[in-house]
Coordinates of C-alpha atoms in Angstrom, one line a residue:
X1 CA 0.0 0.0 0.0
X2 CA 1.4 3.2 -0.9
X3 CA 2.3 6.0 1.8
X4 CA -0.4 8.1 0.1
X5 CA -3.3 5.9 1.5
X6 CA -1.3 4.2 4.1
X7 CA -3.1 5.9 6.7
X8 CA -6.6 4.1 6.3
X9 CA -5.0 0.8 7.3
X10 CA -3.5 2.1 10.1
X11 CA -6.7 3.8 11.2
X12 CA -8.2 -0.2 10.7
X13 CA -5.6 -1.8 12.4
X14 CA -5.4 0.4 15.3
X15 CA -9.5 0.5 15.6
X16 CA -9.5 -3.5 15.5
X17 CA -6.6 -3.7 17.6
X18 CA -8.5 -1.4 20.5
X19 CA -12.2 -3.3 20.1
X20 CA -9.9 -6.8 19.8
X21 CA -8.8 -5.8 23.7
X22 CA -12.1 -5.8 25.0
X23 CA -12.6 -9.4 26.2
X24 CA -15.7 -10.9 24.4
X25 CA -17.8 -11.0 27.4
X26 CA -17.5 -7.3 27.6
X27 CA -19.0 -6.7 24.5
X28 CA -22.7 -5.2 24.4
X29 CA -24.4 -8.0 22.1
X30 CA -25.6 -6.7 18.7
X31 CA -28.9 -7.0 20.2
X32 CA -28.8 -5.3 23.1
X33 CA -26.8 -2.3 22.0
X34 CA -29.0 0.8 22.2
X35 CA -30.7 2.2 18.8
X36 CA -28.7 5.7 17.7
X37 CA -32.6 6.7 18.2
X38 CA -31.4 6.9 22.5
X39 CA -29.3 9.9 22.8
X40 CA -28.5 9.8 26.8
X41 CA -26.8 6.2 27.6
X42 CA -25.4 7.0 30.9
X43 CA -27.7 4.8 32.1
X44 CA -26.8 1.6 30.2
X45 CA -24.3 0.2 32.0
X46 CA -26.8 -0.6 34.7
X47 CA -29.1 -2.3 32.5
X48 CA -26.0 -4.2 30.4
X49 CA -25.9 -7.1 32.8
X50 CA -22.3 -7.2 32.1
X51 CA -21.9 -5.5 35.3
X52 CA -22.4 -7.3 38.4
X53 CA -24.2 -4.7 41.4
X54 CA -21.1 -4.6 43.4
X55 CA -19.1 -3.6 40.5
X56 CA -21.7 -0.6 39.9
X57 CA -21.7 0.3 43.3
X58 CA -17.6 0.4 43.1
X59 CA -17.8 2.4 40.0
X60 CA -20.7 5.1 41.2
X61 CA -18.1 5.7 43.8
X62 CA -16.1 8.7 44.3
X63 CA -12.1 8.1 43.8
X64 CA -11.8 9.4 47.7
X65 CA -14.2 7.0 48.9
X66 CA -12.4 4.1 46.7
X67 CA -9.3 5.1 48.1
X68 CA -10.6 4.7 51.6
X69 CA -11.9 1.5 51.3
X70 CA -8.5 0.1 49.7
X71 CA -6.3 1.7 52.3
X72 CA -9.3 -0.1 55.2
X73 CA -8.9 -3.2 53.4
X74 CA -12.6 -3.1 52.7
X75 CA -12.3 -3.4 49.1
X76 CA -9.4 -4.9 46.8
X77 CA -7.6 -3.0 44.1
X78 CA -8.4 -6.4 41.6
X79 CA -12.3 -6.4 42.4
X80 CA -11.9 -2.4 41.3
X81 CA -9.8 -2.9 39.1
X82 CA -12.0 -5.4 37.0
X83 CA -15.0 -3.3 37.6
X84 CA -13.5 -0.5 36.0
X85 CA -12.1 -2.0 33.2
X86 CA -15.5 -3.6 32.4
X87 CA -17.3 -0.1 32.4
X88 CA -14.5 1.5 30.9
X89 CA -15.3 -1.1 28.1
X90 CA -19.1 -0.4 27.9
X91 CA -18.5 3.0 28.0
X92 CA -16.3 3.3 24.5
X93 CA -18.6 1.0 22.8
X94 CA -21.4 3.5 23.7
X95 CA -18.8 6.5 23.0
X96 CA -15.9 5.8 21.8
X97 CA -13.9 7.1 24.0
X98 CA -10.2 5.1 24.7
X99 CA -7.4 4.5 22.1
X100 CA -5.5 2.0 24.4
X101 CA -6.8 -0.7 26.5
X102 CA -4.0 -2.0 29.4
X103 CA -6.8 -4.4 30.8
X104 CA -4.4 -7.5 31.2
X105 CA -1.6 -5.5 32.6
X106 CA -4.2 -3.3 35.0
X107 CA -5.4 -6.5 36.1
X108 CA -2.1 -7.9 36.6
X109 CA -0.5 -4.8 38.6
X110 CA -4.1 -5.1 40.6
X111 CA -2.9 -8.4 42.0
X112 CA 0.5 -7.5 42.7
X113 CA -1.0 -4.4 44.8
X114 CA -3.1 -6.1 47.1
X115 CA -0.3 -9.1 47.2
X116 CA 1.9 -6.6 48.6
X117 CA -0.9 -5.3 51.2
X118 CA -1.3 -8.6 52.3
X119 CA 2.0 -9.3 53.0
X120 CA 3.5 -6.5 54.6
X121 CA 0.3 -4.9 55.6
X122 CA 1.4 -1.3 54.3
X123 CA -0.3 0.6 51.5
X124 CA 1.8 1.4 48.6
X125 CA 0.6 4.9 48.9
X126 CA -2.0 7.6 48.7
X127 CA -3.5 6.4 45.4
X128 CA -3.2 2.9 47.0
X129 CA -4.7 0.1 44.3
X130 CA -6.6 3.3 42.8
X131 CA -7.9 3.0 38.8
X132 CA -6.6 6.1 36.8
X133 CA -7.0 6.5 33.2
X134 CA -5.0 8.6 31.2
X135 CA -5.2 11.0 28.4
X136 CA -3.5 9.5 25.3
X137 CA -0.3 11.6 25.0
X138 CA 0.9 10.0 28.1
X139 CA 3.3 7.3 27.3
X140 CA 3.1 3.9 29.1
X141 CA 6.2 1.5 27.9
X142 CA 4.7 -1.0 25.4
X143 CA 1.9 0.6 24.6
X144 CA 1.4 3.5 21.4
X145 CA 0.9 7.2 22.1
X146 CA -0.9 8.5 19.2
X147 CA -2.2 11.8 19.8
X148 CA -4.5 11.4 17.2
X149 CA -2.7 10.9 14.7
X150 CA -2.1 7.5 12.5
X151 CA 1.8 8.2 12.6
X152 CA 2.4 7.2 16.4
X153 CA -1.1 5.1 16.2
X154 CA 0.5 1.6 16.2
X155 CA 4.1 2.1 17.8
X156 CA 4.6 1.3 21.1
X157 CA 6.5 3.5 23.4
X158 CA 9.9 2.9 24.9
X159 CA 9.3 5.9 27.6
X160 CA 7.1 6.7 30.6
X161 CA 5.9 10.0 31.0
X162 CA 6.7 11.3 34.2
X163 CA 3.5 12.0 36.1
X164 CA 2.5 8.1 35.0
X165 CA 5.9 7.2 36.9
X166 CA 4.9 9.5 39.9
X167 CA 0.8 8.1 40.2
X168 CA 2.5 4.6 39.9
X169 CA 4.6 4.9 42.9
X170 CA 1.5 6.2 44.7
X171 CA 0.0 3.4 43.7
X172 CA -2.3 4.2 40.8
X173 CA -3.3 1.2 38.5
X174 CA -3.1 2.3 34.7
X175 CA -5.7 0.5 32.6
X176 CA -6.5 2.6 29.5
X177 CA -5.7 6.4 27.4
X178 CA -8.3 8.3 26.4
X179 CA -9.1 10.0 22.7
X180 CA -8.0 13.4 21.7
X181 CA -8.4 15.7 18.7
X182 CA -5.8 15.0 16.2
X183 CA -2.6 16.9 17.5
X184 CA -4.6 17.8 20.7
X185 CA -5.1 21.4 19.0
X186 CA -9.0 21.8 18.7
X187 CA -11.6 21.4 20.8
X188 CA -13.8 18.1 20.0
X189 CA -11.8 15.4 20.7
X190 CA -12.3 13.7 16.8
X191 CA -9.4 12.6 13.9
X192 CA -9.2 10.2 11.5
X193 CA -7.7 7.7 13.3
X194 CA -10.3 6.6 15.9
X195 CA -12.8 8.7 15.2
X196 CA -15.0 10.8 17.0
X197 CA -16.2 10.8 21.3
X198 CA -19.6 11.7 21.7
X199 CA -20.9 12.6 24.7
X200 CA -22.9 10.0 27.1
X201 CA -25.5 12.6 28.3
X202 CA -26.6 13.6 24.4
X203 CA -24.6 11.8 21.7
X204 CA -25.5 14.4 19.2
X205 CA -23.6 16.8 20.9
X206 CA -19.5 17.2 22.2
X207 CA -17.7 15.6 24.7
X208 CA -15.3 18.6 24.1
X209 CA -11.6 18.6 23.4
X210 CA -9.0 17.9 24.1
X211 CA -9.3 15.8 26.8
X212 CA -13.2 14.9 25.2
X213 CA -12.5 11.1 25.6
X214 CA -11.7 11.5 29.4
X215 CA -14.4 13.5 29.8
X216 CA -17.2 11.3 28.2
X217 CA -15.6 8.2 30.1
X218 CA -15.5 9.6 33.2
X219 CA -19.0 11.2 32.4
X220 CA -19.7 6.9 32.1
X221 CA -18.5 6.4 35.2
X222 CA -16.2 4.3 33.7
X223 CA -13.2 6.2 35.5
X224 CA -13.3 7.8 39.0
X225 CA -10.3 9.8 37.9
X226 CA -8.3 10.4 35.3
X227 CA -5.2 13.0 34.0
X228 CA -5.4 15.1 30.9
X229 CA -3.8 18.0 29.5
X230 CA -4.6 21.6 29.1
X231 CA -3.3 24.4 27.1
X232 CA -6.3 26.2 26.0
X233 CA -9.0 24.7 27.8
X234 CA -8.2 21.4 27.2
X235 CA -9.3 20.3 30.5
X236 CA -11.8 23.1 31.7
X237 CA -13.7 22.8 28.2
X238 CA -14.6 18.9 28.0
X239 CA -15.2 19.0 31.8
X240 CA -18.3 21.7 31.1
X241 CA -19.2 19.6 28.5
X242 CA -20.3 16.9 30.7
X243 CA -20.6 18.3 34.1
X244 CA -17.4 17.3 35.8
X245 CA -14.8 19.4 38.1
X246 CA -11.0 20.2 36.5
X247 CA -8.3 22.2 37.0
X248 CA -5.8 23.7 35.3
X249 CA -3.1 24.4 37.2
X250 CA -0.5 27.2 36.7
X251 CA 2.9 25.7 34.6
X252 CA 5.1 23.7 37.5
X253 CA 2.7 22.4 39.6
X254 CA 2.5 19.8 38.3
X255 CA 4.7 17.3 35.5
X256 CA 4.6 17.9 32.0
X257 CA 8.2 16.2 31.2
X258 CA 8.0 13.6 28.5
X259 CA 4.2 13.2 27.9
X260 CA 4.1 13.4 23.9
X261 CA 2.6 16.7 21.6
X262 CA 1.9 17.8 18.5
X263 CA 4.3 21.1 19.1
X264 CA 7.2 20.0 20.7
X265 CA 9.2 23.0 21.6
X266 CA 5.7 25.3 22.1
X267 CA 6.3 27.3 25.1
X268 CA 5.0 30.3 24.7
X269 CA 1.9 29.3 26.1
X270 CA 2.4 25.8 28.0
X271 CA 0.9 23.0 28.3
X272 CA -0.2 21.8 31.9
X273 CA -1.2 18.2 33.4
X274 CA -3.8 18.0 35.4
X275 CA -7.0 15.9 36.9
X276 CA -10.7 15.6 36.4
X277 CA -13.5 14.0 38.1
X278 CA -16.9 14.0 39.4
X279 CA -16.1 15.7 42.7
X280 CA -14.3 18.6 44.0
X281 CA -12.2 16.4 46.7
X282 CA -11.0 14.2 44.2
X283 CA -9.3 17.1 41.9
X284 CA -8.1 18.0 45.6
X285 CA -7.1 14.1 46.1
X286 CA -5.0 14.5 42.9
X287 CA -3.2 17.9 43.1
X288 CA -2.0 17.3 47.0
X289 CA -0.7 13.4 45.7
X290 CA 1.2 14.7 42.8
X291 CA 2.6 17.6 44.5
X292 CA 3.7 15.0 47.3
X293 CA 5.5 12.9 45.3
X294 CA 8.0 16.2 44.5
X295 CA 8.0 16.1 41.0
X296 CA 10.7 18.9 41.1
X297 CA 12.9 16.5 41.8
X298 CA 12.5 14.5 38.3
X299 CA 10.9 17.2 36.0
X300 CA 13.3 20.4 35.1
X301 CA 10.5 22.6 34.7
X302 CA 8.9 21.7 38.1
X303 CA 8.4 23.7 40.7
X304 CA 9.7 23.3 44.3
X305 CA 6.8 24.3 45.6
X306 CA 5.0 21.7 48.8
X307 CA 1.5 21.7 49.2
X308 CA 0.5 24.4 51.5
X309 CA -2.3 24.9 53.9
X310 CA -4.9 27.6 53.0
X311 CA -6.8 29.7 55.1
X312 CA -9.6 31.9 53.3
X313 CA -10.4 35.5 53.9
X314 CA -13.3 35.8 55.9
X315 CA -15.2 38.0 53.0
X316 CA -14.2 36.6 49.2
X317 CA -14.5 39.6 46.6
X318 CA -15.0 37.7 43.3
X319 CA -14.8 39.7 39.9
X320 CA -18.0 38.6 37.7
X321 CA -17.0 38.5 33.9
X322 CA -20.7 38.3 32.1
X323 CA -18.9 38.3 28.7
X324 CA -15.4 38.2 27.5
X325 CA -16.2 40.9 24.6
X326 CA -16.1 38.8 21.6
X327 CA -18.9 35.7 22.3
X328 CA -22.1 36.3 24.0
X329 CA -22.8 32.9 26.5
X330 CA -25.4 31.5 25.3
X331 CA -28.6 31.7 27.5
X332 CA -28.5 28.7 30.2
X333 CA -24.4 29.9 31.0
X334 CA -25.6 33.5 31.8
X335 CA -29.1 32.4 33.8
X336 CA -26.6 30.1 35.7
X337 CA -23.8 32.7 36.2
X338 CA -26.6 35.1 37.5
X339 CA -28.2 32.9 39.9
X340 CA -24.9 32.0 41.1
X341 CA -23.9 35.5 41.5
X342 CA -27.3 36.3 42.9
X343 CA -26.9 33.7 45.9
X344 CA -23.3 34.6 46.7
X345 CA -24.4 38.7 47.2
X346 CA -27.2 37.4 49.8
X347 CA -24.4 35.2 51.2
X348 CA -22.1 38.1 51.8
X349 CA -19.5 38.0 49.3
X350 CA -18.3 40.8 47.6
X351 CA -19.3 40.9 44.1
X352 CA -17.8 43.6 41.3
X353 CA -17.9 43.7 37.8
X354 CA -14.9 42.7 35.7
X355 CA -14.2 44.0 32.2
X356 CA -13.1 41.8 29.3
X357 CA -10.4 44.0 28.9
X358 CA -7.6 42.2 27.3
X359 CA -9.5 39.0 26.5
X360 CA -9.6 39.6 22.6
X361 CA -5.9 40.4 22.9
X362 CA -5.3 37.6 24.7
X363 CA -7.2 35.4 22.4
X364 CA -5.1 36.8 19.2
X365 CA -2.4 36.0 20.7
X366 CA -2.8 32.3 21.9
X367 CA -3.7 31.8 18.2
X368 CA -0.2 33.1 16.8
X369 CA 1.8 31.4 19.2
X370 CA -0.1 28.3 18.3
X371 CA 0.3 28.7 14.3
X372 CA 4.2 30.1 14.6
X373 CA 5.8 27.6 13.0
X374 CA 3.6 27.3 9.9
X375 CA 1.8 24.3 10.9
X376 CA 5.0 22.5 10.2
X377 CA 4.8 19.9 13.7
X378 CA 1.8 18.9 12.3
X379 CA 2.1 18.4 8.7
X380 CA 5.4 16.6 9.7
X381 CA 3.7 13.8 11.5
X382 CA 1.1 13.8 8.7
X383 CA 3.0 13.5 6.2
X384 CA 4.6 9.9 7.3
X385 CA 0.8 8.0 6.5
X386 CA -0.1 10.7 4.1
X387 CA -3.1 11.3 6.4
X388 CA -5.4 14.4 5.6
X389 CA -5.7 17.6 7.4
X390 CA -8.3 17.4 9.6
X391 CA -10.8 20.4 8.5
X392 CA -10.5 21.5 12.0
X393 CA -7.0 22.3 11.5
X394 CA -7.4 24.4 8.5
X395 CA -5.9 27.4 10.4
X396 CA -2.9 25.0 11.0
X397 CA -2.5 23.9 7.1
X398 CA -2.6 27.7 6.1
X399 CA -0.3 28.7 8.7
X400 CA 3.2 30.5 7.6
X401 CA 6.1 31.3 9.5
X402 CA 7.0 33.6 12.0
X403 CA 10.9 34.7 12.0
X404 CA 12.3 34.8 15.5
X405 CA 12.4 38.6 15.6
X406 CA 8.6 38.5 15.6
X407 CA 8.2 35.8 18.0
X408 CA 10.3 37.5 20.6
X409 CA 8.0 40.7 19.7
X410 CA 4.9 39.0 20.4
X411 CA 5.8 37.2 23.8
X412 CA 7.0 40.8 24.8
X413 CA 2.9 41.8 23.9
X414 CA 2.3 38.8 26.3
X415 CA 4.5 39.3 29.1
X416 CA 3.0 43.5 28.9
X417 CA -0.5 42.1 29.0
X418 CA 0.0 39.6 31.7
X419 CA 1.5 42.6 33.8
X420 CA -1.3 44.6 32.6
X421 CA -3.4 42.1 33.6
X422 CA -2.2 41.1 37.4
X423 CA -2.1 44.9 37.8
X424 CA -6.1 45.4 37.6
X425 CA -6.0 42.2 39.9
X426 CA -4.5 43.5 42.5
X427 CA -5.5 47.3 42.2
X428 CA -9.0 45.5 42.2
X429 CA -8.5 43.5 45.7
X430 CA -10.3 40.2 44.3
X431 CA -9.7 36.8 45.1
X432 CA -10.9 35.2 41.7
X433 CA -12.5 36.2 38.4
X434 CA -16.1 34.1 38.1
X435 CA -17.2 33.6 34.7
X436 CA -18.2 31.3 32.3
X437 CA -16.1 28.4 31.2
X438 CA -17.3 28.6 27.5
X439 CA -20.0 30.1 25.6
X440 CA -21.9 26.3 25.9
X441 CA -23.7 24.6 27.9
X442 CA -22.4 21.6 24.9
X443 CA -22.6 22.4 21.1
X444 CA -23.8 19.6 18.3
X445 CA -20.9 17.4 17.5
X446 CA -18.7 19.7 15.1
X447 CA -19.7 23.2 16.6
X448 CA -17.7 24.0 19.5
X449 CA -16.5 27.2 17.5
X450 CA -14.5 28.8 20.3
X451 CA -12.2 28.7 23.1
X452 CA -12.0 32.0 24.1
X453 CA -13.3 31.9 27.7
X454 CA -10.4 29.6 28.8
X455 CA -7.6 30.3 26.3
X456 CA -6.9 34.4 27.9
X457 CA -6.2 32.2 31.6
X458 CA -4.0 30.0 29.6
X459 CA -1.8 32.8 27.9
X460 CA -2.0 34.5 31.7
X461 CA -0.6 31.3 33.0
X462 CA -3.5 31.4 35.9
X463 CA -4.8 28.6 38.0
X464 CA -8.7 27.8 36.6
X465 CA -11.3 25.2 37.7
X466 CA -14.6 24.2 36.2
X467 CA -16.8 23.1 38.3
X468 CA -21.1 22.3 37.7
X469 CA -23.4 25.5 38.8
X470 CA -25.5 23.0 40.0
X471 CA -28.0 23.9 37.5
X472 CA -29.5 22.5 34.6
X473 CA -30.7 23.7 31.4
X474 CA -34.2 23.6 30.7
X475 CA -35.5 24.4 27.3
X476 CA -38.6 26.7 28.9
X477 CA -36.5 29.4 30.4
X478 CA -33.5 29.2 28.0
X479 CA -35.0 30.5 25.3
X480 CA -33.0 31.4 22.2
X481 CA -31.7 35.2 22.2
X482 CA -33.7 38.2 20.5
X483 CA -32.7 41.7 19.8
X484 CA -29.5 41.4 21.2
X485 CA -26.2 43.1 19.5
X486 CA -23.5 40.6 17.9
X487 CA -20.0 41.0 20.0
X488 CA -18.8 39.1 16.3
X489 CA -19.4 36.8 13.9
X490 CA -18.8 33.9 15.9
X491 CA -21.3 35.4 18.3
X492 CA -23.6 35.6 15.9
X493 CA -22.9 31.7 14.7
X494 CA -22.9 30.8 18.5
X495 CA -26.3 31.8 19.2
X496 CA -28.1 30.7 15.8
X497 CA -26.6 27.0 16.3
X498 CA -27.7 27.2 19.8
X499 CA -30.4 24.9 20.6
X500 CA -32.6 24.8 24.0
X501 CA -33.9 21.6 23.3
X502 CA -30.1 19.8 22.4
X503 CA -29.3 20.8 26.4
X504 CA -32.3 20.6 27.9
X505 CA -31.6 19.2 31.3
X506 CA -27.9 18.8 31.4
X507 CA -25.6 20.3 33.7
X508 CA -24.4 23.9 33.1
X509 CA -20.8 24.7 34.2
X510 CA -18.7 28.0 35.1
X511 CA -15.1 28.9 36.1
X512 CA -13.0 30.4 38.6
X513 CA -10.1 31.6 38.0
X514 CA -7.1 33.2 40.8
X515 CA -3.5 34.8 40.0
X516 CA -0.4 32.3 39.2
X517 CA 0.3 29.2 41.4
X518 CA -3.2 29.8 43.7
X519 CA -4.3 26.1 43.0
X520 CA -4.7 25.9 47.1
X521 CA -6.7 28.8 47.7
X522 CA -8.9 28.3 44.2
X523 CA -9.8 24.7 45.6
X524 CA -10.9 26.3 48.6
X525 CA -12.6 29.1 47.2
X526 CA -14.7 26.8 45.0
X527 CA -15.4 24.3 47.7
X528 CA -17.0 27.7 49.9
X529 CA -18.6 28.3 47.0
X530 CA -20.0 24.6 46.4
X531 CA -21.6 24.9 50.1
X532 CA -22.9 28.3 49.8
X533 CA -24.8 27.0 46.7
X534 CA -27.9 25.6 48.3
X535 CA -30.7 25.9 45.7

């Protein structure tokens, strides 16, 4: 087969070789899988009968609560272990949502954990026997780190990244990676290698990007926990999506060394490593585990920075940003943000208005940075299957140069605007910026049009989380907008392709953001938040 077309049996193999790792009696039987007809199949696990009721009740479970039960002897990392995989399974049949299943070796390493717990009668550590999946560009020796592309698709790894070294000694159990956009460098987690996630809760619409296919399986509860990347929303965005908690922590908080990208050598803007999950405590679980285990002391770029106690102000001041000037959210983001804001005032925090100044600067720029080299990294790794652009990465294909002299000139506009920015921080006397994560509650599959609510905290380097309003969208009071003025074109695109009915009872998301390296105080903040939010 020529290199031309090469690609399309690569994309074969590596799609048999993922469905040929689900043991037979995981499979959903041609006549029981559910009709296209039933968008919302977060309930179909339960009704499968491949699980057993113990195994749903370990997998309903928060990763804290799984933890406990380990370390208490109460439950063993093999029974969780097996329940997981088996979910995990039933959840990318209904989704398709992994690109590597470890099941064997998860099982495997399950045994040796609780071996070792019965023997000396010591936990290996704080992630003792715990299930964590992993977004694809973290490398596992033995096992192929595509990043969506058919290139890396089918060659095993000879590395480990070093956060999957650092969960390991804490005990983590590694049993499969999760689908990205090709390169990781859009924001629906779809390429021509696997194909596209959809997400459990409407399968019409996005699981986000570009950490989508952690988001639907955890959304599946086929994961209690699991790592992912973000460098423009990458975790925040597929989080909203489906209703889950993530955080992006500030650059050196946590490991980046050695996990595997499209744009090796990007760093005006970089990439960070970091969890999401179904509850606040377990993003908490994650952050004080990794930080722990020192990672300073085996990644270059980490910083030597412990874990530190946090003690809130007694009043929080939060900055409310309603818009970030170029997309209007559509309507269930602002009713949530309002009722939100609405119940902190009567609370007693101190609520302000924040401008959007700098956001559409911020948002050029993170674009540049992103296209400097031409689209070269990409069309490199391309080129080796003759794969196609993905149309999402049109930007990318179009892309020319920038000479050095312009580079240095445009992270000298950064580096002014992040001063700019920190400046109205502090002269303001707020503890975090409250706003939406992204203009959606969740677009149609193909829609998700913009990034710009998380990419200005990514080029600001600032410490984010999304977390769920605890609100829904309901198609009666999220009516489409009328007689309302376009901030742009993709405003104007956002709000005809939204659709009250599409995200009519799922859970709508919003973001809070602190200065540089706050990830302690931000996890507070929200969890104040979480129990001042009694609806």
């Amino acid at each position: 087969m020529s290199g031309k077309t090469n690609w399309i049996k690569v994309s074969a193999d590596a799609q048999a070789r993922l469905i040929n790792s689900i043991p037979v009696k995981w499979r959903i039987a041609p006549d029981k899988m559910p009709p296209k007809s039933r968008l919302d199949v977060t309930g179909f696990p339960a009704e499968s009968g491949i699980l057993t009721q113990h195994e749903l009740d370990i997998t309903e479970s928060f990763a804290t609560d799984i933890v406990r039960k380990l370390i208490a002897g109460e439950w063993t990392s093999q029974e969780v272990t097996i329940a997981f995989c088996k979910r995990a399974a039933i959840a990318h049949q209904l989704t398709n949502c992994l690109t590597v299943v470890m099941f064997g070796d998860a099982i495997k390493r399950a045994k040796e954990v609780d071996e070792h717990f019965a023997a000396t009668g010591k936990i290996l550590g704080p992630l003792h026997g715990l299930p964590i999946s992993l977004k694809d560009c973290f490398n596992i020796r033995g096992y192929p780190t595509s990043v969506g592309f058919t290139a890396w698709a089918l060659d095993p790894v000879q590395t480990e990244s070093t956060v999957v070294t650092l969960l390991k000694k804490a005990g983590a159990v590694f049993y499969v990676k999760t689908n990205v956009p090709t390169a990781m460098m859009f924001a629906e987690s779809v390429n021509n290698c696997y194909g596209r996630t959809v997400n459990p809760f409407n399968r019409n619409l996005t699981s986000g990007g570009s950490s989508g296919g952690e988001a639907a399986l955890i959304a599946m509860r086929g994961s209690c926990l699991g790592v992912g990347t973000d460098i423009g929303g990458s975790l925040r965005i597929p989080a909203a999506c489906v209703g889950l908690y993530a955080i992006r922590p500030s650059y050196g908080r946590s490991p980046h060394f050695d996990a595997r990208t499209a744009l090796a050598g990007q760093e005006s803007i970089s990439s960070v490593n970091g969890p999401i999950s179904r509850s606040l405590a377990d993003l908490k679980l994650w952050m004080e585990t990794i930080i722990s285990m020192e990672p300073w002391l085996q990644d270059p770029k980490a910083l030597e920075l412990p874990y530190r106690a946090i003690s809130l102000p007694h009043k929080l001041k939060l900055a409310v940003l309603w818009d970030n000037g170029m997309v209007t959210p559509t309507p269930p983001v602002t009713r949530a943000l309002k009722s939100v804001v609405n119940t902190l005032k009567v609370k007693g925090y101190e609520i302000v208005d924040w401008p959007s100044k700098d956001h559409s600067e911020a948002a050029i720029i993170c674009k540049k940075f992103f296209l400097a080299d031409g689209g070269k990294s990409v069309s490199k790794v391309l080129q080796k299957t003759g794969e196609p652009w993905r149309p999402e990465l049109s930007d990318y294909k179009r892309a020319t140069d920038m000479d050095v002299y312009d580079l240095w000139q445009l992270q000298k506009e950064r580096t002014i605007l992040q001063a700019n920015y920190l400046k109205r921080m502090v002269e303001a006397g707020i503890d975090a910026i409250l706003g939406p994560t992204t203009a959606y509650v969740a677009p149609k599959n193909g829609e998700l049009g913009t990034v710009s609510y998380t990419n200005v905290f990514s080029v600001l380097d600032y410490s984010s989380v999304s977390f769920p309003s605890g609100l829904k969208a309901d198609k009666d009071l999220d009516k489409r907008l009328v007689d309302y003025i376009p901030l742009s074109d993709m405003d104007t695109l956002t709000q005809e392709q939204y659709s009250p009915v599409d995200v009519h009872g799922l859970s709508i998301s919003l973001q809070l953001t602190a200065k540089r390296l706050q990830e302690e105080k931000l996890l507070a903040m929200v969890e104040k938040i979480g129990e001042d939010l009694v609806w």
